[in-house]
Each structure stands twice: as C-alpha cells, then as structure tokens.
Amino acid sequence: MVQPRRLPMQERSLRRREAILVAAQELLVTENPEDLAMREVARRAGISIGSLYQYFPSKPAILRALVLRNLEKVGELLRTEVETLLADHGGRPTIVQAVDRIIDAYVNHYRSHPETIAVWAGAQADLELRRLDVIDTHATADFMVAPMMILLSSSDRDRILSAALLITELAGHAVRLALAVESPMTERIVAQFKTMVVAVLEANREAG
C-alpha cells in the first residue's frame, strides 16, 4: 500500500503535508533514494514521526506523491508550450521550431528543478512507480498526437502515435543524461537529441 492514509483538508494539514514533501525532495537531492529515512524526513519537516505516518504510511507513498506532482507539472508545461507554439506560428510551426521550443522548455524545467531528477531516480526502484511513469508516457504521447498530425500534415494516427511514444520515452532519458554531465557536453547532447527528433518527425511527414 503506497497511497497516503488520509488527504489533509484543513490549511494547517495542507501546510504540514507540503512540508513533508519538500523535506523529502531536499533529502533526495543529497542522498540515494534507498537511503531516504522516514525519521529524517520528519525531523527536517519539523514534525513527529507519528505525524508523518498519519500522512504517508511509507517511503514509497512519499515518492508516489512527489512523482505524481512532477508529472502534473510537466504535463501543464507541455500543454502551455504547445498552445503558445501554435499561437506564435499561426498554427503551423516548422518541425525545427516545434522541436526547439518543446525540448528547450523540457530541459529548462529539469535544470531549474534538479530535485525532480532525484525523484525520478527513486521511482525507478519501485515497480508501481515505474508503471506510473509508463502510464504518463502514454498519456503524454496521446496528447502530442493531435499537434503532431498538424505539424506533419498526416492523417495516419497510429503511425504518429508510435513516433510520439518513442520521442516521449526518449526525451526524459536524453534530458537527464544531458544534465548529468558538464557544459559544453550538456548542450551537445541536447543538440544531438534535437537532430534525432527532427529526423524522426521528417520521416513521418506526409508527402505532398
């Protein structure tokens, strides 16, 4: 069971739940996910271990909440960037414009929130959390199909979905790799990934 035992409704409880998640995020940045200790999370959050367990019965429960929050933020970012991209280019951006905009936004998000990479690493050690990641990949790909069909002037939804799934899955790995190395290698990896994505999209562009 990794679900929180209760959903806090009052403002005080919401603040306490947030303090727990912030404390866990901070600890994940500096230590391995498997070393995350519930007692240390409670200490950093300024609450008793008993209070912590009232909100989260286990470490996987905390990780699940952090994973879900990050997935929601990335989803909101993606929707905003796609809407802005289409608006800025009259609904018809070029492939390069689209790739630059979306990947740069993705990189900037993870660069500005290094704790999200630590959360992702912790999630990979848990089967249920990995399933959440897979479900989110499919949801993101489904969302991307419609704008990609416009971008590529294609009516073949299944073909575009397969490309969207591939790009979505690889994007997270590519960005995390890029941010794990030093500049200028970071920028080179991002540029190489953009080239790969452009090539995949060009291969799926409908002729004519």
PDB file of N, CA, C and O in Angstrom, residues 14-73:
ATOM      1  N   LEU A  14      -2.621  20.893   5.141  1.00  0.00           N
ATOM      2  CA  LEU A  14      -2.023  21.061   3.810  1.00  0.00           C
ATOM      3  C   LEU A  14      -0.587  21.560   3.924  1.00  0.00           C
ATOM      4  O   LEU A  14       0.298  21.099   3.199  1.00  0.00           O
ATOM      5  N   ARG A  15      -0.378  22.505   4.830  1.00  0.00           N
ATOM      6  CA  ARG A  15       0.992  23.020   5.027  1.00  0.00           C
ATOM      7  C   ARG A  15       1.920  21.932   5.549  1.00  0.00           C
ATOM      8  O   ARG A  15       3.078  21.838   5.144  1.00  0.00           O
ATOM      9  N   ARG A  16       1.405  21.106   6.446  1.00  0.00           N
ATOM     10  CA  ARG A  16       2.223  20.023   7.002  1.00  0.00           C
ATOM     11  C   ARG A  16       2.566  19.000   5.926  1.00  0.00           C
ATOM     12  O   ARG A  16       3.704  18.532   5.834  1.00  0.00           O
ATOM     13  N   ARG A  17       1.575  18.650   5.103  1.00  0.00           N
ATOM     14  CA  ARG A  17       1.822  17.692   4.016  1.00  0.00           C
ATOM     15  C   ARG A  17       2.859  18.241   3.043  1.00  0.00           C
ATOM     16  O   ARG A  17       3.757  17.532   2.592  1.00  0.00           O
ATOM     17  N   GLU A  18       2.749  19.532   2.735  1.00  0.00           N
ATOM     18  CA  GLU A  18       3.710  20.156   1.833  1.00  0.00           C
ATOM     19  C   GLU A  18       5.101  20.163   2.447  1.00  0.00           C
ATOM     20  O   GLU A  18       6.103  19.930   1.755  1.00  0.00           O
ATOM     21  N   ALA A  19       5.196  20.429   3.752  1.00  0.00           N
ATOM     22  CA  ALA A  19       6.497  20.431   4.421  1.00  0.00           C
ATOM     23  C   ALA A  19       7.146  19.056   4.343  1.00  0.00           C
ATOM     24  O   ALA A  19       8.370  18.946   4.176  1.00  0.00           O
ATOM     25  N   ILE A  20       6.344  18.010   4.452  1.00  0.00           N
ATOM     26  CA  ILE A  20       6.873  16.643   4.331  1.00  0.00           C
ATOM     27  C   ILE A  20       7.450  16.415   2.941  1.00  0.00           C
ATOM     28  O   ILE A  20       8.562  15.883   2.787  1.00  0.00           O
ATOM     29  N   LEU A  21       6.715  16.818   1.920  1.00  0.00           N
ATOM     30  CA  LEU A  21       7.171  16.596   0.549  1.00  0.00           C
ATOM     31  C   LEU A  21       8.411  17.420   0.232  1.00  0.00           C
ATOM     32  O   LEU A  21       9.331  16.936  -0.439  1.00  0.00           O
ATOM     33  N   VAL A  22       8.444  18.651   0.711  1.00  0.00           N
ATOM     34  CA  VAL A  22       9.627  19.493   0.489  1.00  0.00           C
ATOM     35  C   VAL A  22      10.845  18.880   1.180  1.00  0.00           C
ATOM     36  O   VAL A  22      11.945  18.827   0.608  1.00  0.00           O
ATOM     37  N   ALA A  23      10.661  18.426   2.411  1.00  0.00           N
ATOM     38  CA  ALA A  23      11.775  17.806   3.150  1.00  0.00           C
ATOM     39  C   ALA A  23      12.282  16.572   2.414  1.00  0.00           C
ATOM     40  O   ALA A  23      13.504  16.370   2.283  1.00  0.00           O
ATOM     41  N   ALA A  24      11.385  15.745   1.931  1.00  0.00           N
ATOM     42  CA  ALA A  24      11.790  14.536   1.213  1.00  0.00           C
ATOM     43  C   ALA A  24      12.528  14.890  -0.077  1.00  0.00           C
ATOM     44  O   ALA A  24      13.543  14.260  -0.416  1.00  0.00           O
ATOM     45  N   GLN A  25      12.030  15.895  -0.792  1.00  0.00           N
ATOM     46  CA  GLN A  25      12.709  16.327  -2.019  1.00  0.00           C
ATOM     47  C   GLN A  25      14.127  16.792  -1.727  1.00  0.00           C
ATOM     48  O   GLN A  25      15.062  16.448  -2.442  1.00  0.00           O
ATOM     49  N   GLU A  26      14.277  17.597  -0.706  1.00  0.00           N
ATOM     50  CA  GLU A  26      15.600  18.116  -0.350  1.00  0.00           C
ATOM     51  C   GLU A  26      16.557  16.989  -0.014  1.00  0.00           C
ATOM     52  O   GLU A  26      17.733  17.007  -0.416  1.00  0.00           O
ATOM     53  N   LEU A  27      16.077  15.995   0.705  1.00  0.00           N
ATOM     54  CA  LEU A  27      16.929  14.863   1.073  1.00  0.00           C
ATOM     55  C   LEU A  27      17.299  14.025  -0.152  1.00  0.00           C
ATOM     56  O   LEU A  27      18.424  13.521  -0.252  1.00  0.00           O
ATOM     57  N   LEU A  28      16.381  13.877  -1.085  1.00  0.00           N
ATOM     58  CA  LEU A  28      16.644  13.074  -2.275  1.00  0.00           C
ATOM     59  C   LEU A  28      17.728  13.698  -3.146  1.00  0.00           C
ATOM     60  O   LEU A  28      18.427  12.991  -3.877  1.00  0.00           O
ATOM     61  N   VAL A  29      17.882  15.011  -3.081  1.00  0.00           N
ATOM     62  CA  VAL A  29      18.916  15.679  -3.874  1.00  0.00           C
ATOM     63  C   VAL A  29      20.303  15.335  -3.365  1.00  0.00           C
ATOM     64  O   VAL A  29      21.272  15.285  -4.125  1.00  0.00           O
ATOM     65  N   THR A  30      20.422  15.060  -2.067  1.00  0.00           N
ATOM     66  CA  THR A  30      21.738  14.876  -1.463  1.00  0.00           C
ATOM     67  C   THR A  30      22.074  13.428  -1.109  1.00  0.00           C
ATOM     68  O   THR A  30      23.210  13.141  -0.733  1.00  0.00           O
ATOM     69  N   GLU A  31      21.099  12.519  -1.215  1.00  0.00           N
ATOM     70  CA  GLU A  31      21.399  11.135  -0.871  1.00  0.00           C
ATOM     71  C   GLU A  31      20.629  10.182  -1.766  1.00  0.00           C
ATOM     72  O   GLU A  31      19.690  10.584  -2.460  1.00  0.00           O
ATOM     73  N   ASN A  32      21.040   8.917  -1.762  1.00  0.00           N
ATOM     74  CA  ASN A  32      20.388   7.921  -2.600  1.00  0.00           C
ATOM     75  C   ASN A  32      18.949   7.685  -2.122  1.00  0.00           C
ATOM     76  O   ASN A  32      18.694   7.685  -0.912  1.00  0.00           O
ATOM     77  N   PRO A  33      18.026   7.453  -3.070  1.00  0.00           N
ATOM     78  CA  PRO A  33      16.626   7.234  -2.688  1.00  0.00           C
ATOM     79  C   PRO A  33      16.450   6.093  -1.694  1.00  0.00           C
ATOM     80  O   PRO A  33      15.618   6.181  -0.787  1.00  0.00           O
ATOM     81  N   GLU A  34      17.251   5.015  -1.842  1.00  0.00           N
ATOM     82  CA  GLU A  34      17.100   3.876  -0.938  1.00  0.00           C
ATOM     83  C   GLU A  34      17.546   4.222   0.486  1.00  0.00           C
ATOM     84  O   GLU A  34      17.202   3.520   1.438  1.00  0.00           O
ATOM     85  N   ASP A  35      18.316   5.325   0.626  1.00  0.00           N
ATOM     86  CA  ASP A  35      18.769   5.734   1.952  1.00  0.00           C
ATOM     87  C   ASP A  35      17.834   6.739   2.617  1.00  0.00           C
ATOM     88  O   ASP A  35      18.088   7.173   3.742  1.00  0.00           O
ATOM     89  N   LEU A  36      16.784   7.119   1.910  1.00  0.00           N
ATOM     90  CA  LEU A  36      15.836   8.078   2.469  1.00  0.00           C
ATOM     91  C   LEU A  36      15.188   7.486   3.726  1.00  0.00           C
ATOM     92  O   LEU A  36      14.574   6.425   3.679  1.00  0.00           O
ATOM     93  N   ALA A  37      15.343   8.176   4.835  1.00  0.00           N
ATOM     94  CA  ALA A  37      14.831   7.680   6.116  1.00  0.00           C
ATOM     95  C   ALA A  37      13.610   8.486   6.540  1.00  0.00           C
ATOM     96  O   ALA A  37      13.645   9.716   6.550  1.00  0.00           O
ATOM     97  N   MET A  38      12.540   7.783   6.894  1.00  0.00           N
ATOM     98  CA  MET A  38      11.311   8.457   7.301  1.00  0.00           C
ATOM     99  C   MET A  38      11.559   9.355   8.520  1.00  0.00           C
ATOM    100  O   MET A  38      11.020  10.461   8.612  1.00  0.00           O
ATOM    101  N   ARG A  39      12.380   8.888   9.458  1.00  0.00           N
ATOM    102  CA  ARG A  39      12.647   9.688  10.653  1.00  0.00           C
ATOM    103  C   ARG A  39      13.348  10.997  10.296  1.00  0.00           C
ATOM    104  O   ARG A  39      13.052  12.050  10.887  1.00  0.00           O
ATOM    105  N   GLU A  40      14.251  10.957   9.323  1.00  0.00           N
ATOM    106  CA  GLU A  40      14.952  12.172   8.917  1.00  0.00           C
ATOM    107  C   GLU A  40      14.010  13.111   8.169  1.00  0.00           C
ATOM    108  O   GLU A  40      14.107  14.339   8.294  1.00  0.00           O
ATOM    109  N   VAL A  41      13.097  12.559   7.379  1.00  0.00           N
ATOM    110  CA  VAL A  41      12.090  13.380   6.713  1.00  0.00           C
ATOM    111  C   VAL A  41      11.252  14.109   7.750  1.00  0.00           C
ATOM    112  O   VAL A  41      10.997  15.323   7.635  1.00  0.00           O
ATOM    113  N   ALA A  42      10.829  13.394   8.781  1.00  0.00           N
ATOM    114  CA  ALA A  42      10.027  14.003   9.842  1.00  0.00           C
ATOM    115  C   ALA A  42      10.806  15.106  10.555  1.00  0.00           C
ATOM    116  O   ALA A  42      10.266  16.192  10.822  1.00  0.00           O
ATOM    117  N   ARG A  43      12.075  14.830  10.864  1.00  0.00           N
ATOM    118  CA  ARG A  43      12.890  15.831  11.555  1.00  0.00           C
ATOM    119  C   ARG A  43      13.020  17.096  10.725  1.00  0.00           C
ATOM    120  O   ARG A  43      12.848  18.208  11.233  1.00  0.00           O
ATOM    121  N   ARG A  44      13.318  16.935   9.439  1.00  0.00           N
ATOM    122  CA  ARG A  44      13.505  18.100   8.576  1.00  0.00           C
ATOM    123  C   ARG A  44      12.184  18.851   8.374  1.00  0.00           C
ATOM    124  O   ARG A  44      12.188  20.074   8.203  1.00  0.00           O
ATOM    125  N   ALA A  45      11.081  18.127   8.370  1.00  0.00           N
ATOM    126  CA  ALA A  45       9.774  18.773   8.201  1.00  0.00           C
ATOM    127  C   ALA A  45       9.281  19.421   9.490  1.00  0.00           C
ATOM    128  O   ALA A  45       8.280  20.156   9.475  1.00  0.00           O
ATOM    129  N   GLY A  46       9.959  19.142  10.598  1.00  0.00           N
ATOM    130  CA  GLY A  46       9.582  19.747  11.869  1.00  0.00           C
ATOM    131  C   GLY A  46       8.365  19.122  12.513  1.00  0.00           C
ATOM    132  O   GLY A  46       7.613  19.793  13.225  1.00  0.00           O
ATOM    133  N   ILE A  47       8.178  17.814  12.273  1.00  0.00           N
ATOM    134  CA  ILE A  47       7.035  17.106  12.856  1.00  0.00           C
ATOM    135  C   ILE A  47       7.520  15.809  13.494  1.00  0.00           C
ATOM    136  O   ILE A  47       8.648  15.384  13.272  1.00  0.00           O
ATOM    137  N   SER A  48       6.636  15.175  14.240  1.00  0.00           N
ATOM    138  CA  SER A  48       6.984  13.895  14.858  1.00  0.00           C
ATOM    139  C   SER A  48       6.869  12.773  13.828  1.00  0.00           C
ATOM    140  O   SER A  48       6.163  12.911  12.821  1.00  0.00           O
ATOM    141  N   ILE A  49       7.532  11.672  14.091  1.00  0.00           N
ATOM    142  CA  ILE A  49       7.459  10.528  13.178  1.00  0.00           C
ATOM    143  C   ILE A  49       6.021   9.992  13.137  1.00  0.00           C
ATOM    144  O   ILE A  49       5.533   9.537  12.080  1.00  0.00           O
ATOM    145  N   GLY A  50       5.317  10.084  14.260  1.00  0.00           N
ATOM    146  CA  GLY A  50       3.926   9.651  14.279  1.00  0.00           C
ATOM    147  C   GLY A  50       3.049  10.488  13.372  1.00  0.00           C
ATOM    148  O   GLY A  50       2.180   9.956  12.661  1.00  0.00           O
ATOM    149  N   SER A  51       3.271  11.789  13.368  1.00  0.00           N
ATOM    150  CA  SER A  51       2.511  12.679  12.482  1.00  0.00           C
ATOM    151  C   SER A  51       2.818  12.383  11.022  1.00  0.00           C
ATOM    152  O   SER A  51       1.920  12.407  10.168  1.00  0.00           O
ATOM    153  N   LEU A  52       4.078  12.096  10.738  1.00  0.00           N
ATOM    154  CA  LEU A  52       4.455  11.768   9.366  1.00  0.00           C
ATOM    155  C   LEU A  52       3.672  10.561   8.860  1.00  0.00           C
ATOM    156  O   LEU A  52       3.124  10.570   7.744  1.00  0.00           O
ATOM    157  N   TYR A  53       3.585   9.531   9.687  1.00  0.00           N
ATOM    158  CA  TYR A  53       2.900   8.311   9.269  1.00  0.00           C
ATOM    159  C   TYR A  53       1.390   8.514   9.111  1.00  0.00           C
ATOM    160  O   TYR A  53       0.726   7.721   8.447  1.00  0.00           O
ATOM    161  N   GLN A  54       0.841   9.565   9.719  1.00  0.00           N
ATOM    162  CA  GLN A  54      -0.568   9.864   9.513  1.00  0.00           C
ATOM    163  C   GLN A  54      -0.836  10.325   8.076  1.00  0.00           C
ATOM    164  O   GLN A  54      -1.943  10.151   7.563  1.00  0.00           O
ATOM    165  N   TYR A  55       0.192  10.908   7.450  1.00  0.00           N
ATOM    166  CA  TYR A  55       0.046  11.403   6.076  1.00  0.00           C
ATOM    167  C   TYR A  55       0.577  10.413   5.040  1.00  0.00           C
ATOM    168  O   TYR A  55      -0.020  10.247   3.979  1.00  0.00           O
ATOM    169  N   PHE A  56       1.699   9.805   5.364  1.00  0.00           N
ATOM    170  CA  PHE A  56       2.337   8.876   4.431  1.00  0.00           C
ATOM    171  C   PHE A  56       2.783   7.638   5.198  1.00  0.00           C
ATOM    172  O   PHE A  56       3.677   7.717   6.032  1.00  0.00           O
ATOM    173  N   PRO A  57       2.197   6.487   4.905  1.00  0.00           N
ATOM    174  CA  PRO A  57       2.498   5.279   5.666  1.00  0.00           C
ATOM    175  C   PRO A  57       3.852   4.661   5.353  1.00  0.00           C
ATOM    176  O   PRO A  57       4.302   3.769   6.062  1.00  0.00           O
ATOM    177  N   SER A  58       4.509   5.140   4.268  1.00  0.00           N
ATOM    178  CA  SER A  58       5.766   4.518   3.865  1.00  0.00           C
ATOM    179  C   SER A  58       6.552   5.456   2.956  1.00  0.00           C
ATOM    180  O   SER A  58       6.023   6.458   2.453  1.00  0.00           O
ATOM    181  N   LYS A  59       7.812   5.115   2.750  1.00  0.00           N
ATOM    182  CA  LYS A  59       8.637   5.882   1.819  1.00  0.00           C
ATOM    183  C   LYS A  59       8.075   5.849   0.397  1.00  0.00           C
ATOM    184  O   LYS A  59       8.035   6.892  -0.275  1.00  0.00           O
ATOM    185  N   PRO A  60       7.629   4.679  -0.110  1.00  0.00           N
ATOM    186  CA  PRO A  60       7.021   4.677  -1.451  1.00  0.00           C
ATOM    187  C   PRO A  60       5.825   5.616  -1.572  1.00  0.00           C
ATOM    188  O   PRO A  60       5.571   6.168  -2.642  1.00  0.00           O
ATOM    189  N   ALA A  61       5.079   5.814  -0.484  1.00  0.00           N
ATOM    190  CA  ALA A  61       3.939   6.721  -0.523  1.00  0.00           C
ATOM    191  C   ALA A  61       4.400   8.159  -0.755  1.00  0.00           C
ATOM    192  O   ALA A  61       3.771   8.919  -1.496  1.00  0.00           O
ATOM    193  N   ILE A  62       5.505   8.529  -0.120  1.00  0.00           N
ATOM    194  CA  ILE A  62       6.068   9.869  -0.328  1.00  0.00           C
ATOM    195  C   ILE A  62       6.556  10.006  -1.766  1.00  0.00           C
ATOM    196  O   ILE A  62       6.289  11.006  -2.442  1.00  0.00           O
ATOM    197  N   LEU A  63       7.283   8.999  -2.232  1.00  0.00           N
ATOM    198  CA  LEU A  63       7.791   9.048  -3.604  1.00  0.00           C
ATOM    199  C   LEU A  63       6.647   9.134  -4.605  1.00  0.00           C
ATOM    200  O   LEU A  63       6.733   9.865  -5.598  1.00  0.00           O
ATOM    201  N   ARG A  64       5.584   8.397  -4.355  1.00  0.00           N
ATOM    202  CA  ARG A  64       4.436   8.430  -5.266  1.00  0.00           C
ATOM    203  C   ARG A  64       3.859   9.843  -5.355  1.00  0.00           C
ATOM    204  O   ARG A  64       3.553  10.333  -6.439  1.00  0.00           O
ATOM    205  N   ALA A  65       3.707  10.490  -4.213  1.00  0.00           N
ATOM    206  CA  ALA A  65       3.167  11.851  -4.206  1.00  0.00           C
ATOM    207  C   ALA A  65       4.079  12.808  -4.963  1.00  0.00           C
ATOM    208  O   ALA A  65       3.610  13.672  -5.718  1.00  0.00           O
ATOM    209  N   LEU A  66       5.381  12.652  -4.788  1.00  0.00           N
ATOM    210  CA  LEU A  66       6.333  13.509  -5.490  1.00  0.00           C
ATOM    211  C   LEU A  66       6.319  13.236  -6.989  1.00  0.00           C
ATOM    212  O   LEU A  66       6.383  14.164  -7.804  1.00  0.00           O
ATOM    213  N   VAL A  67       6.246  11.958  -7.359  1.00  0.00           N
ATOM    214  CA  VAL A  67       6.201  11.600  -8.783  1.00  0.00           C
ATOM    215  C   VAL A  67       4.951  12.171  -9.434  1.00  0.00           C
ATOM    216  O   VAL A  67       5.011  12.784 -10.508  1.00  0.00           O
ATOM    217  N   LEU A  68       3.804  11.989  -8.792  1.00  0.00           N
ATOM    218  CA  LEU A  68       2.556  12.484  -9.360  1.00  0.00           C
ATOM    219  C   LEU A  68       2.575  13.997  -9.504  1.00  0.00           C
ATOM    220  O   LEU A  68       2.090  14.552 -10.502  1.00  0.00           O
ATOM    221  N   ARG A  69       3.149  14.681  -8.528  1.00  0.00           N
ATOM    222  CA  ARG A  69       3.210  16.145  -8.600  1.00  0.00           C
ATOM    223  C   ARG A  69       4.097  16.596  -9.752  1.00  0.00           C
ATOM    224  O   ARG A  69       3.755  17.530 -10.490  1.00  0.00           O
ATOM    225  N   ASN A  70       5.231  15.920  -9.931  1.00  0.00           N
ATOM    226  CA  ASN A  70       6.114  16.313 -11.018  1.00  0.00           C
ATOM    227  C   ASN A  70       5.496  16.005 -12.382  1.00  0.00           C
ATOM    228  O   ASN A  70       5.600  16.799 -13.318  1.00  0.00           O
ATOM    229  N   LEU A  71       4.843  14.854 -12.501  1.00  0.00           N
ATOM    230  CA  LEU A  71       4.199  14.509 -13.760  1.00  0.00           C
ATOM    231  C   LEU A  71       3.134  15.541 -14.115  1.00  0.00           C
ATOM    232  O   LEU A  71       2.973  15.922 -15.280  1.00  0.00           O
ATOM    233  N   GLU A  72       2.419  16.006 -13.102  1.00  0.00           N
ATOM    234  CA  GLU A  72       1.387  17.025 -13.342  1.00  0.00           C
ATOM    235  C   GLU A  72       2.017  18.333 -13.816  1.00  0.00           C
ATOM    236  O   GLU A  72       1.520  18.977 -14.752  1.00  0.00           O
ATOM    237  N   LYS A  73       3.125  18.734 -13.184  1.00  0.00           N
ATOM    238  CA  LYS A  73       3.796  19.971 -13.578  1.00  0.00           C
ATOM    239  C   LYS A  73       4.323  19.888 -15.002  1.00  0.00           C
ATOM    240  O   LYS A  73       4.204  20.834 -15.789  1.00  0.00           O
TER     241      LYS A  73
END
